[in-house]
PDB file of C-alpha atoms and ligand atoms in Angstrom:
ATOM      1  CA  MET A1416       0.000   0.000   0.000  1.00 47.00           C
ATOM      2  CA  SER A1417       1.558   3.276  -1.088  1.00 62.00           C
ATOM      3  CA  GLY A1418      -0.876   5.429   0.924  1.00 87.00           C
ATOM      4  CA  LYS A1419      -0.235   8.368  -1.399  1.00 97.00           C
ATOM      5  CA  VAL A1420      -3.166  10.730  -1.804  1.00 98.00           C
ATOM      6  CA  VAL A1421      -4.359  11.180  -5.375  1.00 98.00           C
ATOM      7  CA  LEU A1422      -7.047  13.680  -6.355  1.00 99.00           C
ATOM      8  CA  VAL A1423      -8.796  12.929  -9.643  1.00 99.00           C
ATOM      9  CA  ALA A1424     -10.932  15.698 -11.132  1.00 98.00           C
ATOM     10  CA  GLY A1425     -13.624  14.414 -13.482  1.00 98.00           C
ATOM     11  CA  ALA A1426     -13.927  10.897 -12.140  1.00 98.00           C
ATOM     12  CA  SER A1427     -17.588   9.979 -12.644  1.00 98.00           C
ATOM     13  CA  SER A1428     -16.931   8.208 -15.956  1.00 98.00           C
ATOM     14  CA  GLY A1429     -14.270   7.229 -18.473  1.00 98.00           C
ATOM     15  CA  THR A1430     -10.586   7.630 -17.677  1.00 98.00           C
ATOM     16  CA  GLY A1431     -11.164   9.433 -14.373  1.00 98.00           C
ATOM     17  CA  ARG A1432     -13.359   6.630 -13.070  1.00 98.00           C
ATOM     18  CA  ALA A1433     -10.947   3.934 -14.279  1.00 99.00           C
ATOM     19  CA  THR A1434      -8.018   5.801 -12.708  1.00 98.00           C
ATOM     20  CA  ALA A1435      -9.752   6.190  -9.341  1.00 98.00           C
ATOM     21  CA  LEU A1436     -10.710   2.504  -9.212  1.00 98.00           C
ATOM     22  CA  TYR A1437      -7.287   1.274 -10.337  1.00 98.00           C
ATOM     23  CA  LEU A1438      -5.301   3.492  -7.972  1.00 98.00           C
ATOM     24  CA  ALA A1439      -7.555   2.601  -5.033  1.00 98.00           C
ATOM     25  CA  GLU A1440      -6.986  -1.069  -5.794  1.00 97.00           C
ATOM     26  CA  LYS A1441      -3.241  -0.370  -5.749  1.00 97.00           C
ATOM     27  CA  GLY A1442      -3.490   1.149  -2.260  1.00 97.00           C
ATOM     28  CA  TYR A1443      -3.610   4.851  -3.056  1.00 98.00           C
ATOM     29  CA  ARG A1444      -6.093   7.013  -1.155  1.00 98.00           C
ATOM     30  CA  VAL A1445      -8.269   8.727  -3.733  1.00 98.00           C
ATOM     31  CA  SER A1446     -10.304  11.906  -3.655  1.00 98.00           C
ATOM     32  CA  ILE A1447     -12.624  12.322  -6.610  1.00 98.00           C
ATOM     33  CA  CYS A1448     -15.010  14.889  -7.976  1.00 98.00           C
ATOM     34  CA  ALA A1449     -17.442  15.488 -10.825  1.00 98.00           C
ATOM     35  CA  ARG A1450     -20.946  16.923 -11.207  1.00 98.00           C
ATOM     36  CA  ARG A1451     -22.912  13.636 -11.305  1.00 98.00           C
ATOM     37  CA  LYS A1452     -23.240  12.893  -7.602  1.00 98.00           C
ATOM     38  CA  ASN A1453     -24.823   9.443  -7.965  1.00 98.00           C
ATOM     39  CA  LEU A1454     -21.896   8.209 -10.062  1.00 98.00           C
ATOM     40  CA  ILE A1455     -19.106   9.443  -7.797  1.00 98.00           C
ATOM     41  CA  ASP A1456     -20.978   8.226  -4.706  1.00 98.00           C
ATOM     42  CA  GLU A1457     -21.207   4.783  -6.284  1.00 98.00           C
ATOM     43  CA  ILE A1458     -17.450   4.752  -6.988  1.00 98.00           C
ATOM     44  CA  VAL A1459     -16.653   5.704  -3.400  1.00 98.00           C
ATOM     45  CA  ARG A1460     -18.994   2.997  -2.075  1.00 98.00           C
ATOM     46  CA  LYS A1461     -17.342   0.411  -4.314  1.00 98.00           C
ATOM     47  CA  ILE A1462     -13.800   1.407  -3.289  1.00 98.00           C
ATOM     48  CA  ASN A1463     -14.603   1.558   0.428  1.00 97.00           C
ATOM     49  CA  SER A1464     -16.472  -1.756   0.372  1.00 98.00           C
ATOM     50  CA  GLU A1465     -13.439  -3.399  -1.224  1.00 97.00           C
ATOM     51  CA  GLY A1466     -11.072  -2.184   1.491  1.00 97.00           C
ATOM     52  CA  GLY A1467      -9.830   0.967  -0.220  1.00 97.00           C
ATOM     53  CA  ILE A1468     -10.050   4.555   0.964  1.00 98.00           C
ATOM     54  CA  ALA A1469     -11.961   7.116  -1.085  1.00 98.00           C
ATOM     55  CA  TYR A1470     -13.587  10.503  -0.672  1.00 98.00           C
ATOM     56  CA  SER A1471     -15.814  12.383  -3.099  1.00 98.00           C
ATOM     57  CA  GLU A1472     -17.444  15.757  -3.598  1.00 98.00           C
ATOM     58  CA  THR A1473     -19.826  17.111  -6.176  1.00 98.00           C
ATOM     59  CA  VAL A1474     -17.903  19.872  -7.896  1.00 98.00           C
ATOM     60  CA  ASP A1475     -18.338  22.003 -10.965  1.00 98.00           C
ATOM     61  CA  ILE A1476     -14.703  22.406 -11.852  1.00 98.00           C
ATOM     62  CA  THR A1477     -15.352  25.714 -13.606  1.00 97.00           C
ATOM     63  CA  SER A1478     -16.303  27.307 -10.270  1.00 98.00           C
ATOM     64  CA  TRP A1479     -13.203  28.424  -8.340  1.00 98.00           C
ATOM     65  CA  ASN A1480     -15.075  28.416  -5.017  1.00 98.00           C
ATOM     66  CA  GLU A1481     -16.079  24.780  -5.486  1.00 98.00           C
ATOM     67  CA  VAL A1482     -12.569  23.750  -6.559  1.00 98.00           C
ATOM     68  CA  GLU A1483     -10.978  25.509  -3.590  1.00 98.00           C
ATOM     69  CA  ARG A1484     -13.451  23.890  -1.169  1.00 98.00           C
ATOM     70  CA  PHE A1485     -12.828  20.422  -2.630  1.00 98.00           C
ATOM     71  CA  PHE A1486      -9.029  20.716  -2.383  1.00 98.00           C
ATOM     72  CA  ASP A1487      -9.273  22.102   1.182  1.00 98.00           C
ATOM     73  CA  ASN A1488     -11.564  19.260   2.242  1.00 98.00           C
ATOM     74  CA  THR A1489      -9.298  16.665   0.627  1.00 98.00           C
ATOM     75  CA  VAL A1490      -6.271  17.948   2.528  1.00 98.00           C
ATOM     76  CA  LYS A1491      -8.300  18.158   5.759  1.00 98.00           C
ATOM     77  CA  LYS A1492      -9.399  14.548   5.296  1.00 97.00           C
ATOM     78  CA  PHE A1493      -6.080  12.992   4.255  1.00 98.00           C
ATOM     79  CA  GLY A1494      -3.504  15.428   5.626  1.00 97.00           C
ATOM     80  CA  ARG A1495      -1.639  15.784   2.326  1.00 97.00           C
ATOM     81  CA  LEU A1496      -1.924  15.771  -1.437  1.00 98.00           C
ATOM     82  CA  ASP A1497       0.613  13.821  -3.486  1.00 98.00           C
ATOM     83  CA  VAL A1498      -0.879  13.726  -6.958  1.00 98.00           C
ATOM     84  CA  VAL A1499      -3.495  15.785  -8.806  1.00 99.00           C
ATOM     85  CA  VAL A1500      -4.916  14.453 -12.055  1.00 99.00           C
ATOM     86  CA  ASN A1501      -6.635  17.279 -13.923  1.00 98.00           C
ATOM     87  CA  ASN A1502      -8.755  15.068 -16.134  1.00 98.00           C
ATOM     88  CA  VAL A1503     -11.866  17.140 -16.900  1.00 98.00           C
ATOM     89  CA  GLY A1504     -12.457  17.819 -20.584  1.00 98.00           C
ATOM     90  CA  ALA A1505     -15.192  17.730 -23.218  1.00 98.00           C
ATOM     91  CA  GLY A1506     -15.519  18.075 -26.975  1.00 97.00           C
ATOM     92  CA  ILE A1507     -18.634  20.277 -26.441  1.00 97.00           C
ATOM     93  CA  ARG A1508     -20.108  19.887 -29.968  1.00 98.00           C
ATOM     94  CA  TYR A1509     -18.569  18.317 -33.042  1.00 97.00           C
ATOM     95  CA  THR A1510     -19.225  20.963 -35.660  1.00 97.00           C
ATOM     96  CA  LYS A1511     -17.522  23.761 -37.540  1.00 98.00           C
ATOM     97  CA  PHE A1512     -16.419  26.636 -35.285  1.00 98.00           C
ATOM     98  CA  GLU A1513     -18.779  29.039 -37.046  1.00 98.00           C
ATOM     99  CA  ASN A1514     -21.778  26.984 -35.853  1.00 98.00           C
ATOM    100  CA  LEU A1515     -20.909  27.146 -32.147  1.00 98.00           C
ATOM    101  CA  THR A1516     -22.850  29.538 -29.937  1.00 98.00           C
ATOM    102  CA  ILE A1517     -21.013  32.000 -27.718  1.00 98.00           C
ATOM    103  CA  ASN A1518     -21.991  29.887 -24.701  1.00 98.00           C
ATOM    104  CA  GLU A1519     -20.501  26.767 -26.310  1.00 98.00           C
ATOM    105  CA  ILE A1520     -17.267  28.633 -27.059  1.00 98.00           C
ATOM    106  CA  ASP A1521     -17.071  29.850 -23.456  1.00 98.00           C
ATOM    107  CA  ASP A1522     -17.879  26.376 -22.104  1.00 98.00           C
ATOM    108  CA  GLY A1523     -15.243  24.805 -24.344  1.00 98.00           C
ATOM    109  CA  ILE A1524     -12.533  27.019 -22.899  1.00 98.00           C
ATOM    110  CA  ARG A1525     -13.795  26.796 -19.328  1.00 98.00           C
ATOM    111  CA  ILE A1526     -14.106  23.010 -19.315  1.00 98.00           C
ATOM    112  CA  ASN A1527     -10.893  22.244 -21.196  1.00 98.00           C
ATOM    113  CA  LEU A1528      -8.561  25.005 -20.025  1.00 98.00           C
ATOM    114  CA  ILE A1529      -9.878  26.840 -16.946  1.00 98.00           C
ATOM    115  CA  SER A1530     -10.523  23.476 -15.257  1.00 98.00           C
ATOM    116  CA  VAL A1531      -6.790  22.697 -15.473  1.00 98.00           C
ATOM    117  CA  LEU A1532      -5.716  26.184 -14.385  1.00 98.00           C
ATOM    118  CA  TYR A1533      -7.983  26.007 -11.327  1.00 99.00           C
ATOM    119  CA  GLY A1534      -6.777  22.501 -10.439  1.00 98.00           C
ATOM    120  CA  CYS A1535      -3.153  23.666 -10.605  1.00 99.00           C
ATOM    121  CA  LYS A1536      -3.860  26.901  -8.715  1.00 98.00           C
ATOM    122  CA  ALA A1537      -5.411  24.894  -5.868  1.00 98.00           C
ATOM    123  CA  ALA A1538      -2.681  22.212  -5.843  1.00 98.00           C
ATOM    124  CA  ILE A1539       0.453  24.370  -5.831  1.00 98.00           C
ATOM    125  CA  PRO A1540       0.274  25.914  -2.317  1.00 98.00           C
ATOM    126  CA  VAL A1541      -0.262  22.472  -0.744  1.00 98.00           C
ATOM    127  CA  MET A1542       2.498  20.798  -2.748  1.00 98.00           C
ATOM    128  CA  LYS A1543       4.879  23.730  -2.240  1.00 98.00           C
ATOM    129  CA  LYS A1544       4.455  23.393   1.509  1.00 98.00           C
ATOM    130  CA  GLN A1545       5.153  19.651   1.265  1.00 97.00           C
ATOM    131  CA  ARG A1546       8.150  20.337  -1.013  1.00 97.00           C
ATOM    132  CA  GLU A1547       6.829  17.626  -3.309  1.00 97.00           C
ATOM    133  CA  GLY A1548       3.880  16.776  -5.507  1.00 98.00           C
ATOM    134  CA  TYR A1549       2.890  15.665  -8.952  1.00 98.00           C
ATOM    135  CA  ILE A1550       0.415  17.352 -11.291  1.00 98.00           C
ATOM    136  CA  ILE A1551      -0.773  15.292 -14.265  1.00 99.00           C
ATOM    137  CA  ASN A1552      -2.772  17.230 -16.834  1.00 98.00           C
ATOM    138  CA  VAL A1553      -4.850  15.174 -19.237  1.00 98.00           C
ATOM    139  CA  SER A1554      -4.519  16.770 -22.638  1.00 98.00           C
ATOM    140  CA  SER A1555      -5.143  15.033 -25.954  1.00 98.00           C
ATOM    141  CA  ILE A1556      -3.391  14.321 -29.208  1.00 96.00           C
ATOM    142  CA  LEU A1557      -5.355  17.436 -30.188  1.00 96.00           C
ATOM    143  CA  GLY A1558      -3.066  19.367 -27.846  1.00 97.00           C
ATOM    144  CA  LYS A1559      -0.401  18.745 -30.478  1.00 94.00           C
ATOM    145  CA  ARG A1560      -2.354  18.281 -33.697  1.00 92.00           C
ATOM    146  CA  SER A1561      -5.721  19.560 -34.888  1.00 92.00           C
ATOM    147  CA  ARG A1562      -9.028  18.225 -36.082  1.00 91.00           C
ATOM    148  CA  SER A1563     -11.698  20.198 -37.895  1.00 92.00           C
ATOM    149  CA  GLY A1564     -15.034  20.128 -36.097  1.00 95.00           C
ATOM    150  CA  LEU A1565     -13.202  20.320 -32.764  1.00 96.00           C
ATOM    151  CA  ALA A1566     -11.481  23.705 -33.097  1.00 97.00           C
ATOM    152  CA  VAL A1567     -12.282  25.045 -29.616  1.00 98.00           C
ATOM    153  CA  TYR A1568     -11.356  21.723 -28.004  1.00 98.00           C
ATOM    154  CA  THR A1569      -8.106  21.799 -29.999  1.00 97.00           C
ATOM    155  CA  ALA A1570      -7.473  25.356 -28.778  1.00 98.00           C
ATOM    156  CA  GLY A1571      -8.153  24.391 -25.154  1.00 98.00           C
ATOM    157  CA  LYS A1572      -5.850  21.368 -25.255  1.00 98.00           C
ATOM    158  CA  HIS A1573      -3.037  23.272 -27.024  1.00 98.00           C
ATOM    159  CA  ALA A1574      -3.336  25.844 -24.255  1.00 98.00           C
ATOM    160  CA  VAL A1575      -3.132  23.120 -21.599  1.00 98.00           C
ATOM    161  CA  GLU A1576       0.140  21.928 -23.132  1.00 98.00           C
ATOM    162  CA  GLY A1577       1.722  25.395 -23.311  1.00 98.00           C
ATOM    163  CA  PHE A1578       0.544  26.242 -19.820  1.00 98.00           C
ATOM    164  CA  SER A1579       1.851  22.971 -18.377  1.00 98.00           C
ATOM    165  CA  ARG A1580       5.311  23.564 -19.844  1.00 96.00           C
ATOM    166  CA  ALA A1581       5.478  27.071 -18.396  1.00 98.00           C
ATOM    167  CA  LEU A1582       4.137  25.885 -15.059  1.00 98.00           C
ATOM    168  CA  TRP A1583       6.695  23.111 -14.730  1.00 97.00           C
ATOM    169  CA  ASN A1584       9.497  25.631 -15.166  1.00 96.00           C
ATOM    170  CA  GLU A1585       7.998  27.654 -12.328  1.00 98.00           C
ATOM    171  CA  VAL A1586       7.345  24.859  -9.824  1.00 98.00           C
ATOM    172  CA  LYS A1587      10.105  22.296 -10.272  1.00 97.00           C
ATOM    173  CA  GLU A1588      12.260  24.170  -7.721  1.00 97.00           C
ATOM    174  CA  TYR A1589       9.664  23.185  -5.082  1.00 98.00           C
ATOM    175  CA  GLY A1590       9.919  19.499  -5.993  1.00 97.00           C
ATOM    176  CA  ILE A1591       6.681  19.600  -7.982  1.00 98.00           C
ATOM    177  CA  LYS A1592       6.517  17.659 -11.242  1.00 98.00           C
ATOM    178  CA  VAL A1593       4.091  18.393 -14.103  1.00 98.00           C
ATOM    179  CA  SER A1594       3.318  15.898 -16.866  1.00 98.00           C
ATOM    180  CA  ILE A1595       0.897  15.753 -19.732  1.00 98.00           C
ATOM    181  CA  ILE A1596      -0.954  12.720 -21.045  1.00 98.00           C
ATOM    182  CA  ALA A1597      -1.954  13.146 -24.672  1.00 98.00           C
ATOM    183  CA  PRO A1598      -4.084  10.266 -25.908  1.00 97.00           C
ATOM    184  CA  ALA A1599      -5.894   9.819 -29.190  1.00 95.00           C
ATOM    185  CA  MET A1600      -9.412   8.396 -29.084  1.00 95.00           C
ATOM    186  CA  ILE A1601     -10.347   6.536 -25.907  1.00 97.00           C
ATOM    187  CA  ASN A1602     -13.341   4.245 -25.546  1.00 96.00           C
ATOM    188  CA  THR A1603     -15.443   6.493 -23.233  1.00 97.00           C
ATOM    189  CA  GLU A1604     -18.614   8.635 -23.266  1.00 96.00           C
ATOM    190  CA  TRP A1605     -16.574  11.583 -24.533  1.00 97.00           C
ATOM    191  CA  ALA A1606     -17.313  11.171 -28.279  1.00 96.00           C
ATOM    192  CA  LYS A1607     -21.032  10.574 -27.824  1.00 96.00           C
ATOM    193  CA  LYS A1608     -21.365  13.641 -25.604  1.00 97.00           C
ATOM    194  CA  ALA A1609     -19.815  15.759 -28.381  1.00 97.00           C
ATOM    195  CA  GLY A1610     -22.189  14.276 -30.955  1.00 97.00           C
ATOM    196  CA  ILE A1611     -19.535  12.201 -32.699  1.00 95.00           C
ATOM    197  CA  GLU A1612     -21.530   9.279 -34.006  1.00 90.00           C
ATOM    198  CA  LYS A1613     -18.758   7.220 -35.563  1.00 86.00           C
ATOM    199  CA  PRO A1614     -15.460   6.927 -33.687  1.00 83.00           C
ATOM    200  CA  PHE A1615     -12.383   8.195 -35.555  1.00 84.00           C
ATOM    201  CA  THR A1616     -11.207   4.607 -35.796  1.00 83.00           C
ATOM    202  CA  SER A1617     -12.951   1.420 -36.784  1.00 82.00           C
ATOM    203  CA  GLY A1618     -10.469  -0.729 -34.901  1.00 90.00           C
ATOM    204  CA  LYS A1619      -9.589  -1.258 -31.271  1.00 93.00           C
ATOM    205  CA  MET A1620      -9.490   1.955 -29.271  1.00 94.00           C
ATOM    206  CA  ILE A1621      -7.444   2.848 -26.230  1.00 96.00           C
ATOM    207  CA  GLU A1622      -9.402   1.818 -23.116  1.00 98.00           C
ATOM    208  CA  PRO A1623      -9.778   4.070 -20.040  1.00 98.00           C
ATOM    209  CA  GLU A1624      -7.905   1.434 -18.019  1.00 98.00           C
ATOM    210  CA  ASP A1625      -4.876   1.944 -20.306  1.00 98.00           C
ATOM    211  CA  ILE A1626      -4.712   5.572 -19.188  1.00 98.00           C
ATOM    212  CA  ALA A1627      -5.077   4.500 -15.543  1.00 98.00           C
ATOM    213  CA  HIS A1628      -2.031   2.225 -15.958  1.00 98.00           C
ATOM    214  CA  ILE A1629       0.003   5.070 -17.459  1.00 98.00           C
ATOM    215  CA  ILE A1630      -0.932   7.364 -14.587  1.00 98.00           C
ATOM    216  CA  GLU A1631       0.158   4.768 -12.041  1.00 98.00           C
ATOM    217  CA  PHE A1632       3.387   4.218 -13.974  1.00 98.00           C
ATOM    218  CA  LEU A1633       4.145   7.973 -13.910  1.00 98.00           C
ATOM    219  CA  ILE A1634       3.426   8.216 -10.179  1.00 97.00           C
ATOM    220  CA  THR A1635       5.858   5.422  -9.375  1.00 97.00           C
ATOM    221  CA  LEU A1636       8.824   6.939 -11.256  1.00 97.00           C
ATOM    222  CA  PRO A1637      11.757   8.377  -9.286  1.00 96.00           C
ATOM    223  CA  LYS A1638      11.388  11.958  -8.108  1.00 94.00           C
ATOM    224  CA  TYR A1639      14.559  13.312  -9.729  1.00 95.00           C
ATOM    225  CA  TYR A1640      13.322  13.329 -13.317  1.00 96.00           C
ATOM    226  CA  ASN A1641      10.115  14.224 -15.080  1.00 97.00           C
ATOM    227  CA  VAL A1642       8.393  12.587 -18.038  1.00 97.00           C
ATOM    228  CA  TRP A1643       7.250  15.595 -19.990  1.00 95.00           C
ATOM    229  CA  SER A1644       4.470  14.076 -22.100  1.00 97.00           C
ATOM    230  CA  VAL A1645       3.023  10.659 -22.796  1.00 98.00           C
ATOM    231  CA  ASP A1646       1.443  10.562 -26.262  1.00 96.00           C
ATOM    232  CA  LEU A1647      -0.477   7.477 -27.259  1.00 95.00           C
ATOM    233  CA  MET A1648      -2.649   6.225 -30.049  1.00 94.00           C
ATOM    234  CA  ALA A1649      -4.193   2.872 -30.951  1.00 94.00           C
ATOM    235  CA  LEU A1650      -2.561   1.076 -33.871  1.00 93.00           C
ATOM    236  CA  SER A1651      -5.822   1.353 -35.798  1.00 90.00           C
ATOM    237  CA  GLN A1652      -5.867   5.149 -35.615  1.00 88.00           C
ATOM    238  CA  THR A1653      -4.024   8.012 -37.217  1.00 82.00           C
ATOM    239  CA  ILE A1654      -4.315  11.766 -37.456  1.00 77.00           C
ATOM    240  CA  ASP A1655      -2.946  13.016 -40.743  1.00 70.00           C
ATOM    241  CA  PRO A1656      -0.575  14.721 -40.909  1.00 62.00           C
ATOM    242  CA  LEU A1657       0.824  13.263 -37.717  1.00 51.00           C
TER     243      LEU A1657
HETATM  244  N1  NAP B 637     -12.282   9.967 -25.009  1.00 73.07           N
HETATM  245  C1  NAP B 637     -11.377  10.428 -25.850  1.00 73.07           C
HETATM  246  O1  NAP B 637     -11.376  10.077 -27.046  1.00 73.07           O
HETATM  247  C2  NAP B 637     -10.303  11.350 -25.377  1.00 73.07           C
HETATM  248  C3  NAP B 637      -9.140  11.476 -26.146  1.00 73.07           C
HETATM  249  C4  NAP B 637      -8.135  12.318 -25.709  1.00 73.07           C
HETATM  250  C5  NAP B 637      -8.270  13.015 -24.525  1.00 73.07           C
HETATM  251  N2  NAP B 637      -9.412  12.870 -23.795  1.00 73.07           N
HETATM  252  C6  NAP B 637      -9.512  13.627 -22.553  1.00 73.07           C
HETATM  253  O2  NAP B 637      -9.561  12.709 -21.492  1.00 73.07           O
HETATM  254  C7  NAP B 637     -10.206  13.333 -20.363  1.00 73.07           C
HETATM  255  C8  NAP B 637     -11.263  12.395 -19.801  1.00 73.07           C
HETATM  256  O3  NAP B 637     -12.279  12.229 -20.753  1.00 73.07           O
HETATM  257  P1  NAP B 637     -13.060  10.848 -20.960  1.00 73.07           P
HETATM  258  O4  NAP B 637     -12.708  10.356 -22.300  1.00 73.07           O
HETATM  259  O5  NAP B 637     -12.864   9.975 -19.793  1.00 73.07           O
HETATM  260  O6  NAP B 637     -14.563  11.402 -21.054  1.00 73.07           O
HETATM  261  P2  NAP B 637     -15.775  11.403 -20.024  1.00 73.07           P
HETATM  262  O7  NAP B 637     -16.154  10.026 -19.676  1.00 73.07           O
HETATM  263  O8  NAP B 637     -16.786  12.294 -20.640  1.00 73.07           O
HETATM  264  O9  NAP B 637     -15.149  12.092 -18.712  1.00 73.07           O
HETATM  265  C9  NAP B 637     -15.167  13.476 -18.467  1.00 73.07           C
HETATM  266  C10 NAP B 637     -15.244  13.680 -16.971  1.00 73.07           C
HETATM  267  O10 NAP B 637     -15.186  15.089 -16.711  1.00 73.07           O
HETATM  268  C11 NAP B 637     -16.254  15.417 -15.830  1.00 73.07           C
HETATM  269  N3  NAP B 637     -16.658  16.801 -16.043  1.00 73.07           N
HETATM  270  C12 NAP B 637     -17.040  17.398 -17.198  1.00 73.07           C
HETATM  271  N4  NAP B 637     -17.345  18.688 -16.980  1.00 73.07           N
HETATM  272  C13 NAP B 637     -17.152  18.907 -15.656  1.00 73.07           C
HETATM  273  C14 NAP B 637     -17.295  20.042 -14.802  1.00 73.07           C
HETATM  274  N5  NAP B 637     -17.719  21.220 -15.274  1.00 73.07           N
HETATM  275  N6  NAP B 637     -17.008  19.911 -13.485  1.00 73.07           N
HETATM  276  C15 NAP B 637     -16.596  18.719 -12.992  1.00 73.07           C
HETATM  277  N7  NAP B 637     -16.422  17.621 -13.745  1.00 73.07           N
HETATM  278  C16 NAP B 637     -16.701  17.713 -15.046  1.00 73.07           C
HETATM  279  C17 NAP B 637     -17.357  14.430 -16.174  1.00 73.07           C
HETATM  280  O11 NAP B 637     -18.226  14.253 -15.082  1.00 73.07           O
HETATM  281  P3  NAP B 637     -19.654  14.968 -14.856  1.00 73.07           P
HETATM  282  O12 NAP B 637     -20.333  15.047 -16.185  1.00 73.07           O
HETATM  283  O13 NAP B 637     -20.330  14.043 -13.886  1.00 73.07           O
HETATM  284  O14 NAP B 637     -19.348  16.298 -14.272  1.00 73.07           O
HETATM  285  C18 NAP B 637     -16.538  13.159 -16.389  1.00 73.07           C
HETATM  286  O15 NAP B 637     -16.284  12.532 -15.166  1.00 73.07           O
HETATM  287  C19 NAP B 637     -10.754  14.649 -20.898  1.00 73.07           C
HETATM  288  O16 NAP B 637      -9.870  15.696 -20.564  1.00 73.07           O
HETATM  289  C20 NAP B 637     -10.765  14.443 -22.397  1.00 73.07           C
HETATM  290  O17 NAP B 637     -10.728  15.646 -23.101  1.00 73.07           O
HETATM  291  C21 NAP B 637     -10.424  12.054 -24.190  1.00 73.07           C
END
């Protein structure tokens, strides 16, 4: 049992859920949040009934007050914060940029970028005090490449990558590491929510559990070096030009 405390933002479904369950099974204490209370409550019940330790709060990650409260309560409950996985993100609506409403544009930036900025803003003071910590920001292959129909998502994820690089330069002197995970399509609710009817691959997709394994791998690496970015794609998929 490592006992490390891992906070996963956006854990009611997909990669966040898989990460919370996998890390709890591995002996990490997990603190999770999302908006769908019934789903995060169910995850906590499952973890606790199987001998793990989990805490959850209903949080809209685009509200600073809610983020601050959640981080404070996590530290009060567990006494520390070793890892933060900023995993919230959404494609909003798969359509040309010109068709998006102003609210959808704002939501796209708030959910994909502001969520990460708030998660980092809340994590840094705690980790700085501890003189150690690890921030893992879930980006996308669209943080490095682009796809028409997902222009605002692409913008948000590119921003997450640039921000994370700058942030790491600022915080490494406090023993805080920052990594990015940049997957291509994962087999989750994400595509359906954005109105993508046919996945961008007809073959086997990356599974949420694959991302959970990568996160655990990153957490277990020695403290003296940092893996900057993990980029991954199923063999059946490509984004041209790559
Ligand atoms: N699936 C893919 O193909 C793919 C590929 C590359 C990168 N990614 C990235 O991977 C990450 C996880 O996505 P996923 O594929 O696992 O999709 P998902 O199942 O839709 O997970 C998104 C999570 O974010 C939460 N969330 C969304 N808005 C929120 C808000 N305002 N406040 C709090 N929580 C919020 C959702 O919970 P609630 O709705 O309950 O709030 C959910 O738990 C995202 O950053 C996504 O962009 C996904």
